[in-house]
């Protein structure tokens, strides 16, 4: 034990001496790991900021980009994570983002409007990629080549992201002078926060010892506003209590008597994506693999919405002819009930997604019969993704319930969620009836959501 201590002391002294003789210009494995860890948590916070702002911006195209870039940040995180697993040191991943990084990034993302947010986002992207660059130039091209490889992959999306974010900061709701002024003020704020953050990171300052500048707004428009904004091109559906089954209200879509209704249903999946934005942002202390899966799930739902919108437009429809669901949360994200996210996730992955799977399979088959190959292939790719999402649900749902001291198996969770859905529908009165209905899954789905007119193109 003593020997070990002595070795440690010697090691520290040797390093101090080496520094004096300028021998610290080379990065040891542990030095690379320290830098990668910091970058990885920054990427995580950027993924939260991008996903968190998705429901806050109304513009559909901007929503799809934020989903894509939230996913890219998450993937960057994964590349760094993979390399970190090979390097020495521990990650304590369940502790989540170190407080200094969390505080700095939340400050830099809580802007009063979208233009201001994008101004800050573009600035942070430029800074972060500059950090990657300076690290890359210090890596030994033989010793640390596996790290260099990861950084090369991360660099691929750099220009596109910076260009897009900069463009948004120029054009997103900056038509009036007030917005423009806010954005300029915000830029200054973010610059100071970034400098303080970098300094503190280098010097190991505790987050509580930092004197941050006064935050420019106490009413941020994002991330995670309690009510999501819809693009004016996507009219909001006013829910009607007479229609309890999903997609039952004839007011939703002019395609309700056609198999093409499938494309409309896909288009509405932007709502599922928005639910997952709150979920990704709000759930804490999970293993990083959970966030890798949740980010993929979220981005997939946006892809499903994009493919639906694209196909409707190809068929001569416009989104203005349909109604879309406005997502909201019951309270500010930190005040939600403990079961809010586990319940939401479980009803998405144990009811909505497996039931939609049945429709998708039948639709694919019929689209082939109608000679509409592209529509059929839509459904086929959709099923590939949905199968994965249901697996995510089985894997992470019980973990989320465990977090709130409600231990449950995947099977029990799925039964309980389906029983709850039947209660909502008023479709069963006795526990025996509920059991019977749940046993027959297609029958259960028939009660939960409407069937499509598969035989009419
Ligand atoms: Fe989907
Ligand atoms: Fe899905």
GROMACS .gro file of C-alpha atoms and ligand atoms in nm:
model
  459
    1UNK     CA    1   0.000   0.000   0.000
    2UNK     CA    2   0.279   0.240   0.106
    3UNK     CA    3   0.480   0.144  -0.195
    4UNK     CA    4   0.189   0.232  -0.416
    5UNK     CA    5   0.160   0.574  -0.249
    6UNK     CA    6   0.532   0.640  -0.295
    7UNK     CA    7   0.515   0.550  -0.659
    8UNK     CA    8   0.230   0.792  -0.700
    9UNK     CA    9   0.423   1.076  -0.535
   10UNK     CA   10   0.726   1.004  -0.745
   11UNK     CA   11   0.510   1.001  -1.052
   12UNK     CA   12   0.371   1.345  -0.968
   13UNK     CA   13   0.719   1.481  -0.902
   14UNK     CA   14   0.853   1.335  -1.221
   15UNK     CA   15   0.572   1.496  -1.412
   16UNK     CA   16   0.629   1.832  -1.244
   17UNK     CA   17   0.995   1.809  -1.337
   18UNK     CA   18   0.909   1.713  -1.689
   19UNK     CA   19   0.685   2.015  -1.719
   20UNK     CA   20   0.972   2.237  -1.611
   21UNK     CA   21   1.185   2.089  -1.888
   22UNK     CA   22   0.908   2.133  -2.144
   23UNK     CA   23   0.849   1.759  -2.172
   24UNK     CA   24   0.470   1.794  -2.140
   25UNK     CA   25   0.426   1.882  -2.502
   26UNK     CA   26   0.335   1.517  -2.565
   27UNK     CA   27  -0.004   1.385  -2.465
   28UNK     CA   28  -0.011   1.075  -2.250
   29UNK     CA   29  -0.308   0.839  -2.294
   30UNK     CA   30  -0.456   0.988  -1.980
   31UNK     CA   31  -0.419   1.342  -2.119
   32UNK     CA   32  -0.601   1.250  -2.438
   33UNK     CA   33  -0.874   1.083  -2.229
   34UNK     CA   34  -0.922   1.397  -2.019
   35UNK     CA   35  -0.972   1.610  -2.329
   36UNK     CA   36  -1.199   1.358  -2.499
   37UNK     CA   37  -1.415   1.339  -2.188
   38UNK     CA   38  -1.466   1.714  -2.185
   39UNK     CA   39  -1.548   1.717  -2.555
   40UNK     CA   40  -1.786   1.426  -2.514
   41UNK     CA   41  -1.990   1.601  -2.246
   42UNK     CA   42  -1.996   1.919  -2.455
   43UNK     CA   43  -2.139   1.714  -2.743
   44UNK     CA   44  -2.399   1.570  -2.510
   45UNK     CA   45  -2.505   1.916  -2.399
   46UNK     CA   46  -2.521   2.031  -2.761
   47UNK     CA   47  -2.745   1.735  -2.845
   48UNK     CA   48  -2.974   1.839  -2.557
   49UNK     CA   49  -2.974   2.199  -2.679
   50UNK     CA   50  -3.054   2.103  -3.041
   51UNK     CA   51  -3.328   1.854  -2.946
   52UNK     CA   52  -3.456   2.090  -2.679
   53UNK     CA   53  -3.499   2.370  -2.933
   54UNK     CA   54  -3.678   2.148  -3.186
   55UNK     CA   55  -4.022   2.198  -3.025
   56UNK     CA   56  -3.943   2.566  -2.965
   57UNK     CA   57  -3.894   2.663  -3.330
   58UNK     CA   58  -4.203   2.668  -3.551
   59UNK     CA   59  -4.032   2.621  -3.888
   60UNK     CA   60  -4.062   2.259  -4.003
   61UNK     CA   61  -3.736   2.259  -4.198
   62UNK     CA   62  -3.553   2.397  -3.893
   63UNK     CA   63  -3.709   2.124  -3.677
   64UNK     CA   64  -3.581   1.854  -3.912
   65UNK     CA   65  -3.231   2.004  -3.910
   66UNK     CA   66  -3.224   2.030  -3.532
   67UNK     CA   67  -3.321   1.663  -3.513
   68UNK     CA   68  -3.044   1.574  -3.753
   69UNK     CA   69  -2.781   1.780  -3.570
   70UNK     CA   70  -2.897   1.666  -3.227
   71UNK     CA   71  -2.838   1.315  -3.359
   72UNK     CA   72  -2.499   1.411  -3.504
   73UNK     CA   73  -2.388   1.557  -3.170
   74UNK     CA   74  -2.505   1.237  -3.006
   75UNK     CA   75  -2.310   1.027  -3.258
   76UNK     CA   76  -2.000   1.240  -3.202
   77UNK     CA   77  -2.042   1.163  -2.837
   78UNK     CA   78  -2.055   0.795  -2.920
   79UNK     CA   79  -1.735   0.809  -3.127
   80UNK     CA   80  -1.557   0.972  -2.835
   81UNK     CA   81  -1.712   0.728  -2.590
   82UNK     CA   82  -1.586   0.431  -2.792
   83UNK     CA   83  -1.232   0.566  -2.783
   84UNK     CA   84  -1.259   0.658  -2.414
   85UNK     CA   85  -1.340   0.297  -2.337
   86UNK     CA   86  -0.998   0.203  -2.475
   87UNK     CA   87  -0.810   0.472  -2.282
   88UNK     CA   88  -0.735   0.476  -1.907
   89UNK     CA   89  -0.964   0.647  -1.659
   90UNK     CA   90  -1.327   0.618  -1.557
   91UNK     CA   91  -1.627   0.800  -1.689
   92UNK     CA   92  -1.897   0.782  -1.417
   93UNK     CA   93  -2.149   0.805  -1.698
   94UNK     CA   94  -2.456   0.775  -1.476
   95UNK     CA   95  -2.354   1.095  -1.294
   96UNK     CA   96  -2.421   1.273  -1.620
   97UNK     CA   97  -2.260   1.590  -1.748
   98UNK     CA   98  -2.011   1.747  -1.501
   99UNK     CA   99  -2.184   2.046  -1.333
  100UNK     CA  100  -1.957   2.309  -1.491
  101UNK     CA  101  -2.029   2.190  -1.846
  102UNK     CA  102  -2.403   2.148  -1.776
  103UNK     CA  103  -2.429   2.497  -1.628
  104UNK     CA  104  -2.237   2.668  -1.908
  105UNK     CA  105  -2.430   2.497  -2.189
  106UNK     CA  106  -2.771   2.550  -2.028
  107UNK     CA  107  -2.686   2.918  -1.989
  108UNK     CA  108  -2.580   2.940  -2.353
  109UNK     CA  109  -2.894   2.769  -2.481
  110UNK     CA  110  -3.167   2.945  -2.279
  111UNK     CA  111  -3.219   3.226  -2.527
  112UNK     CA  112  -3.514   3.460  -2.556
  113UNK     CA  113  -3.580   3.374  -2.921
  114UNK     CA  114  -3.471   3.136  -3.196
  115UNK     CA  115  -3.246   3.391  -3.371
  116UNK     CA  116  -3.053   3.446  -3.048
  117UNK     CA  117  -3.026   3.073  -2.986
  118UNK     CA  118  -2.887   3.010  -3.334
  119UNK     CA  119  -2.637   3.294  -3.294
  120UNK     CA  120  -2.507   3.130  -2.977
  121UNK     CA  121  -2.521   2.782  -3.129
  122UNK     CA  122  -2.316   2.888  -3.431
  123UNK     CA  123  -2.061   3.052  -3.201
  124UNK     CA  124  -2.029   2.744  -2.979
  125UNK     CA  125  -1.995   2.516  -3.282
  126UNK     CA  126  -1.707   2.724  -3.413
  127UNK     CA  127  -1.536   2.717  -3.073
  128UNK     CA  128  -1.587   2.347  -3.025
  129UNK     CA  129  -1.453   2.253  -3.367
  130UNK     CA  130  -1.154   2.479  -3.298
  131UNK     CA  131  -1.093   2.272  -2.984
  132UNK     CA  132  -1.108   1.953  -3.187
  133UNK     CA  133  -0.864   2.102  -3.433
  134UNK     CA  134  -0.612   2.201  -3.168
  135UNK     CA  135  -0.635   1.855  -3.011
  136UNK     CA  136  -0.592   1.686  -3.349
  137UNK     CA  137  -0.274   1.884  -3.413
  138UNK     CA  138  -0.128   1.768  -3.082
  139UNK     CA  139  -0.199   1.398  -3.130
  140UNK     CA  140   0.090   1.175  -3.222
  141UNK     CA  141  -0.001   1.038  -3.561
  142UNK     CA  142   0.124   0.689  -3.475
  143UNK     CA  143   0.072   0.657  -3.100
  144UNK     CA  144  -0.275   0.809  -3.090
  145UNK     CA  145  -0.393   0.734  -3.443
  146UNK     CA  146  -0.718   0.569  -3.318
  147UNK     CA  147  -0.818   0.901  -3.157
  148UNK     CA  148  -0.724   1.089  -3.475
  149UNK     CA  149  -0.952   0.855  -3.671
  150UNK     CA  150  -1.247   0.940  -3.447
  151UNK     CA  151  -1.180   1.312  -3.483
  152UNK     CA  152  -1.174   1.275  -3.863
  153UNK     CA  153  -1.522   1.123  -3.856
  154UNK     CA  154  -1.648   1.398  -3.628
  155UNK     CA  155  -1.509   1.661  -3.865
  156UNK     CA  156  -1.724   1.539  -4.156
  157UNK     CA  157  -2.037   1.737  -4.058
  158UNK     CA  158  -1.847   2.045  -3.939
  159UNK     CA  159  -1.896   2.285  -4.230
  160UNK     CA  160  -2.257   2.195  -4.296
  161UNK     CA  161  -2.352   2.247  -3.934
  162UNK     CA  162  -2.172   2.577  -3.893
  163UNK     CA  163  -2.306   2.712  -4.222
  164UNK     CA  164  -2.661   2.616  -4.138
  165UNK     CA  165  -2.654   2.751  -3.783
  166UNK     CA  166  -2.496   3.077  -3.902
  167UNK     CA  167  -2.761   3.109  -4.172
  168UNK     CA  168  -3.036   3.056  -3.916
  169UNK     CA  169  -2.890   3.322  -3.691
  170UNK     CA  170  -2.906   3.563  -3.984
  171UNK     CA  171  -3.258   3.486  -4.094
  172UNK     CA  172  -3.459   3.323  -3.814
  173UNK     CA  173  -3.721   3.572  -3.693
  174UNK     CA  174  -3.485   3.868  -3.722
  175UNK     CA  175  -3.728   4.073  -3.927
  176UNK     CA  176  -3.782   4.318  -3.644
  177UNK     CA  177  -3.522   4.532  -3.468
  178UNK     CA  178  -3.605   4.398  -3.121
  179UNK     CA  179  -3.515   4.041  -3.223
  180UNK     CA  180  -3.198   4.164  -3.389
  181UNK     CA  181  -3.098   4.357  -3.080
  182UNK     CA  182  -3.162   4.054  -2.861
  183UNK     CA  183  -2.950   3.838  -3.088
  184UNK     CA  184  -2.658   4.084  -3.071
  185UNK     CA  185  -2.683   4.109  -2.692
  186UNK     CA  186  -2.708   3.732  -2.673
  187UNK     CA  187  -2.393   3.692  -2.880
  188UNK     CA  188  -2.199   3.901  -2.628
  189UNK     CA  189  -2.342   3.701  -2.340
  190UNK     CA  190  -2.251   3.367  -2.494
  191UNK     CA  191  -1.898   3.487  -2.574
  192UNK     CA  192  -1.836   3.581  -2.209
  193UNK     CA  193  -1.991   3.258  -2.078
  194UNK     CA  194  -1.774   3.053  -2.314
  195UNK     CA  195  -1.455   3.232  -2.203
  196UNK     CA  196  -1.535   3.186  -1.834
  197UNK     CA  197  -1.624   2.823  -1.897
  198UNK     CA  198  -1.302   2.746  -2.085
  199UNK     CA  199  -1.093   2.917  -1.820
  200UNK     CA  200  -1.267   2.730  -1.539
  201UNK     CA  201  -1.225   2.401  -1.722
  202UNK     CA  202  -0.853   2.459  -1.765
  203UNK     CA  203  -0.795   2.577  -1.410
  204UNK     CA  204  -1.027   2.321  -1.251
  205UNK     CA  205  -1.239   2.596  -1.091
  206UNK     CA  206  -1.553   2.478  -0.915
  207UNK     CA  207  -1.873   2.584  -1.086
  208UNK     CA  208  -1.997   2.754  -0.769
  209UNK     CA  209  -1.695   2.986  -0.771
  210UNK     CA  210  -1.768   3.132  -1.114
  211UNK     CA  211  -1.923   3.475  -1.140
  212UNK     CA  212  -2.136   3.441  -1.450
  213UNK     CA  213  -2.270   3.755  -1.620
  214UNK     CA  214  -2.639   3.829  -1.557
  215UNK     CA  215  -2.855   3.617  -1.787
  216UNK     CA  216  -3.016   3.843  -2.051
  217UNK     CA  217  -3.363   3.691  -2.015
  218UNK     CA  218  -3.579   3.533  -1.748
  219UNK     CA  219  -3.826   3.415  -2.012
  220UNK     CA  220  -3.636   3.194  -2.252
  221UNK     CA  221  -3.829   3.071  -2.559
  222UNK     CA  222  -3.638   2.743  -2.544
  223UNK     CA  223  -3.518   2.481  -2.493
  224UNK     CA  224  -3.820   2.260  -2.404
  225UNK     CA  225  -4.103   2.517  -2.391
  226UNK     CA  226  -4.412   2.370  -2.223
  227UNK     CA  227  -4.600   2.391  -2.556
  228UNK     CA  228  -4.439   2.302  -2.888
  229UNK     CA  229  -4.472   2.546  -3.180
  230UNK     CA  230  -4.619   2.425  -3.505
  231UNK     CA  231  -4.526   2.554  -3.848
  232UNK     CA  232  -4.814   2.766  -3.988
  233UNK     CA  233  -4.811   2.523  -4.281
  234UNK     CA  234  -4.912   2.246  -4.036
  235UNK     CA  235  -5.258   2.341  -3.900
  236UNK     CA  236  -5.315   2.250  -3.536
  237UNK     CA  237  -5.574   1.983  -3.455
  238UNK     CA  238  -5.825   2.084  -3.188
  239UNK     CA  239  -5.895   1.759  -3.012
  240UNK     CA  240  -6.251   1.631  -3.011
  241UNK     CA  241  -6.361   1.419  -2.714
  242UNK     CA  242  -6.600   1.220  -2.936
  243UNK     CA  243  -6.308   1.049  -3.103
  244UNK     CA  244  -6.100   0.842  -2.864
  245UNK     CA  245  -5.921   0.612  -3.106
  246UNK     CA  246  -5.606   0.743  -3.266
  247UNK     CA  247  -5.674   0.905  -3.608
  248UNK     CA  248  -6.050   0.850  -3.574
  249UNK     CA  249  -6.165   1.211  -3.630
  250UNK     CA  250  -6.258   1.258  -4.000
  251UNK     CA  251  -6.154   1.622  -3.966
  252UNK     CA  252  -5.787   1.520  -3.953
  253UNK     CA  253  -5.731   1.420  -4.312
  254UNK     CA  254  -5.899   1.413  -4.653
  255UNK     CA  255  -5.733   1.073  -4.711
  256UNK     CA  256  -5.920   0.881  -4.442
  257UNK     CA  257  -6.086   0.658  -4.703
  258UNK     CA  258  -5.763   0.569  -4.878
  259UNK     CA  259  -5.456   0.362  -4.804
  260UNK     CA  260  -5.260   0.684  -4.865
  261UNK     CA  261  -5.372   0.784  -4.516
  262UNK     CA  262  -5.054   0.597  -4.416
  263UNK     CA  263  -4.848   0.888  -4.553
  264UNK     CA  264  -5.048   1.135  -4.347
  265UNK     CA  265  -4.993   0.923  -4.035
  266UNK     CA  266  -4.622   0.925  -4.111
  267UNK     CA  267  -4.628   1.304  -4.154
  268UNK     CA  268  -4.775   1.342  -3.803
  269UNK     CA  269  -4.481   1.157  -3.650
  270UNK     CA  270  -4.312   1.491  -3.596
  271UNK     CA  271  -4.534   1.487  -3.285
  272UNK     CA  272  -4.372   1.163  -3.162
  273UNK     CA  273  -4.033   1.321  -3.227
  274UNK     CA  274  -4.129   1.623  -3.018
  275UNK     CA  275  -4.239   1.404  -2.730
  276UNK     CA  276  -3.900   1.238  -2.747
  277UNK     CA  277  -3.727   1.578  -2.739
  278UNK     CA  278  -3.872   1.640  -2.394
  279UNK     CA  279  -3.785   1.285  -2.300
  280UNK     CA  280  -3.422   1.310  -2.414
  281UNK     CA  281  -3.379   1.645  -2.244
  282UNK     CA  282  -3.556   1.556  -1.923
  283UNK     CA  283  -3.443   1.203  -1.833
  284UNK     CA  284  -3.130   1.207  -1.617
  285UNK     CA  285  -2.878   0.960  -1.477
  286UNK     CA  286  -2.918   0.689  -1.737
  287UNK     CA  287  -2.627   0.502  -1.901
  288UNK     CA  288  -2.502   0.672  -2.217
  289UNK     CA  289  -2.628   0.384  -2.432
  290UNK     CA  290  -2.979   0.496  -2.337
  291UNK     CA  291  -2.914   0.841  -2.484
  292UNK     CA  292  -2.759   0.686  -2.798
  293UNK     CA  293  -3.077   0.485  -2.849
  294UNK     CA  294  -3.312   0.771  -2.761
  295UNK     CA  295  -3.138   1.004  -3.008
  296UNK     CA  296  -3.169   0.747  -3.285
  297UNK     CA  297  -3.535   0.695  -3.200
  298UNK     CA  298  -3.602   1.069  -3.209
  299UNK     CA  299  -3.424   1.125  -3.539
  300UNK     CA  300  -3.607   0.825  -3.692
  301UNK     CA  301  -3.944   0.979  -3.605
  302UNK     CA  302  -3.841   1.299  -3.782
  303UNK     CA  303  -3.734   1.093  -4.085
  304UNK     CA  304  -4.073   0.921  -4.081
  305UNK     CA  305  -4.244   1.259  -4.074
  306UNK     CA  306  -4.025   1.386  -4.357
  307UNK     CA  307  -4.098   1.084  -4.574
  308UNK     CA  308  -4.472   1.126  -4.510
  309UNK     CA  309  -4.468   1.497  -4.596
  310UNK     CA  310  -4.256   1.435  -4.906
  311UNK     CA  311  -4.486   1.161  -5.037
  312UNK     CA  312  -4.803   1.365  -4.971
  313UNK     CA  313  -4.652   1.653  -5.166
  314UNK     CA  314  -4.543   1.421  -5.447
  315UNK     CA  315  -4.905   1.307  -5.466
  316UNK     CA  316  -5.024   1.665  -5.504
  317UNK     CA  317  -5.137   1.732  -5.147
  318UNK     CA  318  -5.019   2.008  -4.918
  319UNK     CA  319  -4.980   1.988  -4.541
  320UNK     CA  320  -5.239   2.266  -4.507
  321UNK     CA  321  -5.507   2.012  -4.601
  322UNK     CA  322  -5.436   1.808  -4.287
  323UNK     CA  323  -5.434   1.863  -3.912
  324UNK     CA  324  -5.137   1.801  -3.684
  325UNK     CA  325  -5.104   1.734  -3.313
  326UNK     CA  326  -4.958   1.998  -3.086
  327UNK     CA  327  -4.733   1.846  -2.823
  328UNK     CA  328  -4.714   1.993  -2.475
  329UNK     CA  329  -4.594   1.891  -2.131
  330UNK     CA  330  -4.796   1.926  -1.810
  331UNK     CA  331  -4.558   2.171  -1.642
  332UNK     CA  332  -4.205   2.305  -1.665
  333UNK     CA  333  -3.979   2.010  -1.739
  334UNK     CA  334  -3.821   1.998  -1.392
  335UNK     CA  335  -4.162   1.989  -1.223
  336UNK     CA  336  -4.308   1.692  -1.414
  337UNK     CA  337  -4.429   1.395  -1.209
  338UNK     CA  338  -4.170   1.119  -1.166
  339UNK     CA  339  -4.377   0.875  -1.373
  340UNK     CA  340  -4.435   1.118  -1.660
  341UNK     CA  341  -4.147   1.005  -1.883
  342UNK     CA  342  -4.160   0.631  -1.803
  343UNK     CA  343  -4.537   0.632  -1.880
  344UNK     CA  344  -4.500   0.837  -2.197
  345UNK     CA  345  -4.218   0.618  -2.326
  346UNK     CA  346  -4.400   0.301  -2.241
  347UNK     CA  347  -4.720   0.406  -2.417
  348UNK     CA  348  -4.519   0.510  -2.724
  349UNK     CA  349  -4.317   0.188  -2.745
  350UNK     CA  350  -4.570  -0.064  -2.609
  351UNK     CA  351  -4.893   0.068  -2.766
  352UNK     CA  352  -4.852   0.325  -3.045
  353UNK     CA  353  -4.548   0.176  -3.218
  354UNK     CA  354  -4.633  -0.196  -3.209
  355UNK     CA  355  -4.991  -0.116  -3.322
  356UNK     CA  356  -4.864   0.098  -3.608
  357UNK     CA  357  -4.648  -0.195  -3.713
  358UNK     CA  358  -4.957  -0.398  -3.806
  359UNK     CA  359  -5.084  -0.116  -4.029
  360UNK     CA  360  -4.748  -0.072  -4.191
  361UNK     CA  361  -4.713  -0.436  -4.283
  362UNK     CA  362  -5.058  -0.448  -4.442
  363UNK     CA  363  -4.998  -0.116  -4.618
  364UNK     CA  364  -4.667  -0.233  -4.766
  365UNK     CA  365  -4.837  -0.542  -4.905
  366UNK     CA  366  -5.122  -0.342  -5.059
  367UNK     CA  367  -4.902  -0.064  -5.198
  368UNK     CA  368  -4.711  -0.335  -5.389
  369UNK     CA  369  -5.042  -0.466  -5.523
  370UNK     CA  370  -5.138  -0.114  -5.636
  371UNK     CA  371  -4.800  -0.086  -5.813
  372UNK     CA  372  -4.685   0.200  -5.586
  373UNK     CA  373  -4.332   0.077  -5.513
  374UNK     CA  374  -4.209   0.393  -5.342
  375UNK     CA  375  -4.498   0.399  -5.095
  376UNK     CA  376  -4.446   0.028  -5.025
  377UNK     CA  377  -4.077   0.083  -4.959
  378UNK     CA  378  -4.163   0.369  -4.723
  379UNK     CA  379  -4.356   0.121  -4.512
  380UNK     CA  380  -4.075  -0.134  -4.529
  381UNK     CA  381  -3.812   0.107  -4.400
  382UNK     CA  382  -4.056   0.232  -4.143
  383UNK     CA  383  -4.101  -0.122  -4.010
  384UNK     CA  384  -3.724  -0.169  -3.987
  385UNK     CA  385  -3.704   0.138  -3.762
  386UNK     CA  386  -4.017   0.059  -3.561
  387UNK     CA  387  -3.898  -0.290  -3.475
  388UNK     CA  388  -3.588  -0.131  -3.326
  389UNK     CA  389  -3.791   0.128  -3.133
  390UNK     CA  390  -4.004  -0.140  -2.969
  391UNK     CA  391  -3.682  -0.317  -2.866
  392UNK     CA  392  -3.554   0.010  -2.718
  393UNK     CA  393  -3.879   0.033  -2.522
  394UNK     CA  394  -3.844  -0.319  -2.382
  395UNK     CA  395  -3.486  -0.250  -2.285
  396UNK     CA  396  -3.513   0.098  -2.134
  397UNK     CA  397  -3.874   0.112  -2.012
  398UNK     CA  398  -3.809  -0.116  -1.710
  399UNK     CA  399  -3.487   0.078  -1.637
  400UNK     CA  400  -3.682   0.403  -1.626
  401UNK     CA  401  -3.939   0.253  -1.390
  402UNK     CA  402  -3.656   0.118  -1.175
  403UNK     CA  403  -3.529   0.475  -1.143
  404UNK     CA  404  -3.859   0.574  -0.981
  405UNK     CA  405  -3.870   0.267  -0.754
  406UNK     CA  406  -4.131   0.086  -0.959
  407UNK     CA  407  -3.955  -0.238  -1.055
  408UNK     CA  408  -4.133  -0.409  -1.343
  409UNK     CA  409  -4.045  -0.654  -1.621
  410UNK     CA  410  -4.086  -0.559  -1.986
  411UNK     CA  411  -4.380  -0.799  -2.014
  412UNK     CA  412  -4.558  -0.653  -1.709
  413UNK     CA  413  -4.489  -0.302  -1.830
  414UNK     CA  414  -4.643  -0.371  -2.167
  415UNK     CA  415  -4.954  -0.532  -2.012
  416UNK     CA  416  -5.001  -0.250  -1.765
  417UNK     CA  417  -4.962   0.014  -2.035
  418UNK     CA  418  -5.212  -0.162  -2.260
  419UNK     CA  419  -5.459  -0.196  -1.973
  420UNK     CA  420  -5.427   0.176  -1.908
  421UNK     CA  421  -5.497   0.247  -2.273
  422UNK     CA  422  -5.815   0.035  -2.254
  423UNK     CA  423  -5.924   0.232  -1.949
  424UNK     CA  424  -5.875   0.557  -2.141
  425UNK     CA  425  -6.085   0.420  -2.423
  426UNK     CA  426  -6.352   0.296  -2.183
  427UNK     CA  427  -6.330  -0.028  -2.380
  428UNK     CA  428  -6.330  -0.278  -2.093
  429UNK     CA  429  -6.489  -0.283  -1.754
  430UNK     CA  430  -6.362  -0.587  -1.564
  431UNK     CA  431  -6.003  -0.704  -1.506
  432UNK     CA  432  -6.101  -1.030  -1.677
  433UNK     CA  433  -6.215  -0.843  -1.990
  434UNK     CA  434  -5.895  -0.641  -1.995
  435UNK     CA  435  -5.690  -0.959  -1.975
  436UNK     CA  436  -5.885  -1.115  -2.261
  437UNK     CA  437  -5.846  -0.813  -2.489
  438UNK     CA  438  -5.476  -0.771  -2.420
  439UNK     CA  439  -5.412  -1.136  -2.507
  440UNK     CA  440  -5.524  -1.073  -2.863
  441UNK     CA  441  -5.287  -0.799  -2.974
  442UNK     CA  442  -5.438  -0.716  -3.317
  443UNK     CA  443  -5.778  -0.698  -3.145
  444UNK     CA  444  -5.637  -0.460  -2.888
  445UNK     CA  445  -5.490  -0.240  -3.162
  446UNK     CA  446  -5.825  -0.239  -3.340
  447UNK     CA  447  -5.970  -0.071  -3.031
  448UNK     CA  448  -5.681   0.170  -2.983
  449UNK     CA  449  -5.645   0.304  -3.337
  450UNK     CA  450  -5.854   0.306  -3.654
  451UNK     CA  451  -5.799   0.068  -3.943
  452UNK     CA  452  -5.703   0.201  -4.284
  453UNK     CA  453  -5.899   0.150  -4.604
  454UNK     CA  454  -5.642  -0.087  -4.745
  455UNK     CA  455  -5.844  -0.177  -5.054
  456UNK     CA  456  -5.885   0.182  -5.180
  457UNK     CA  457  -5.585   0.352  -5.337
  458LIG    FE1  458  -4.219   0.627  -3.660
  459LIG    FE1  459  -4.107   0.474  -3.396
   0.00000   0.00000   0.00000
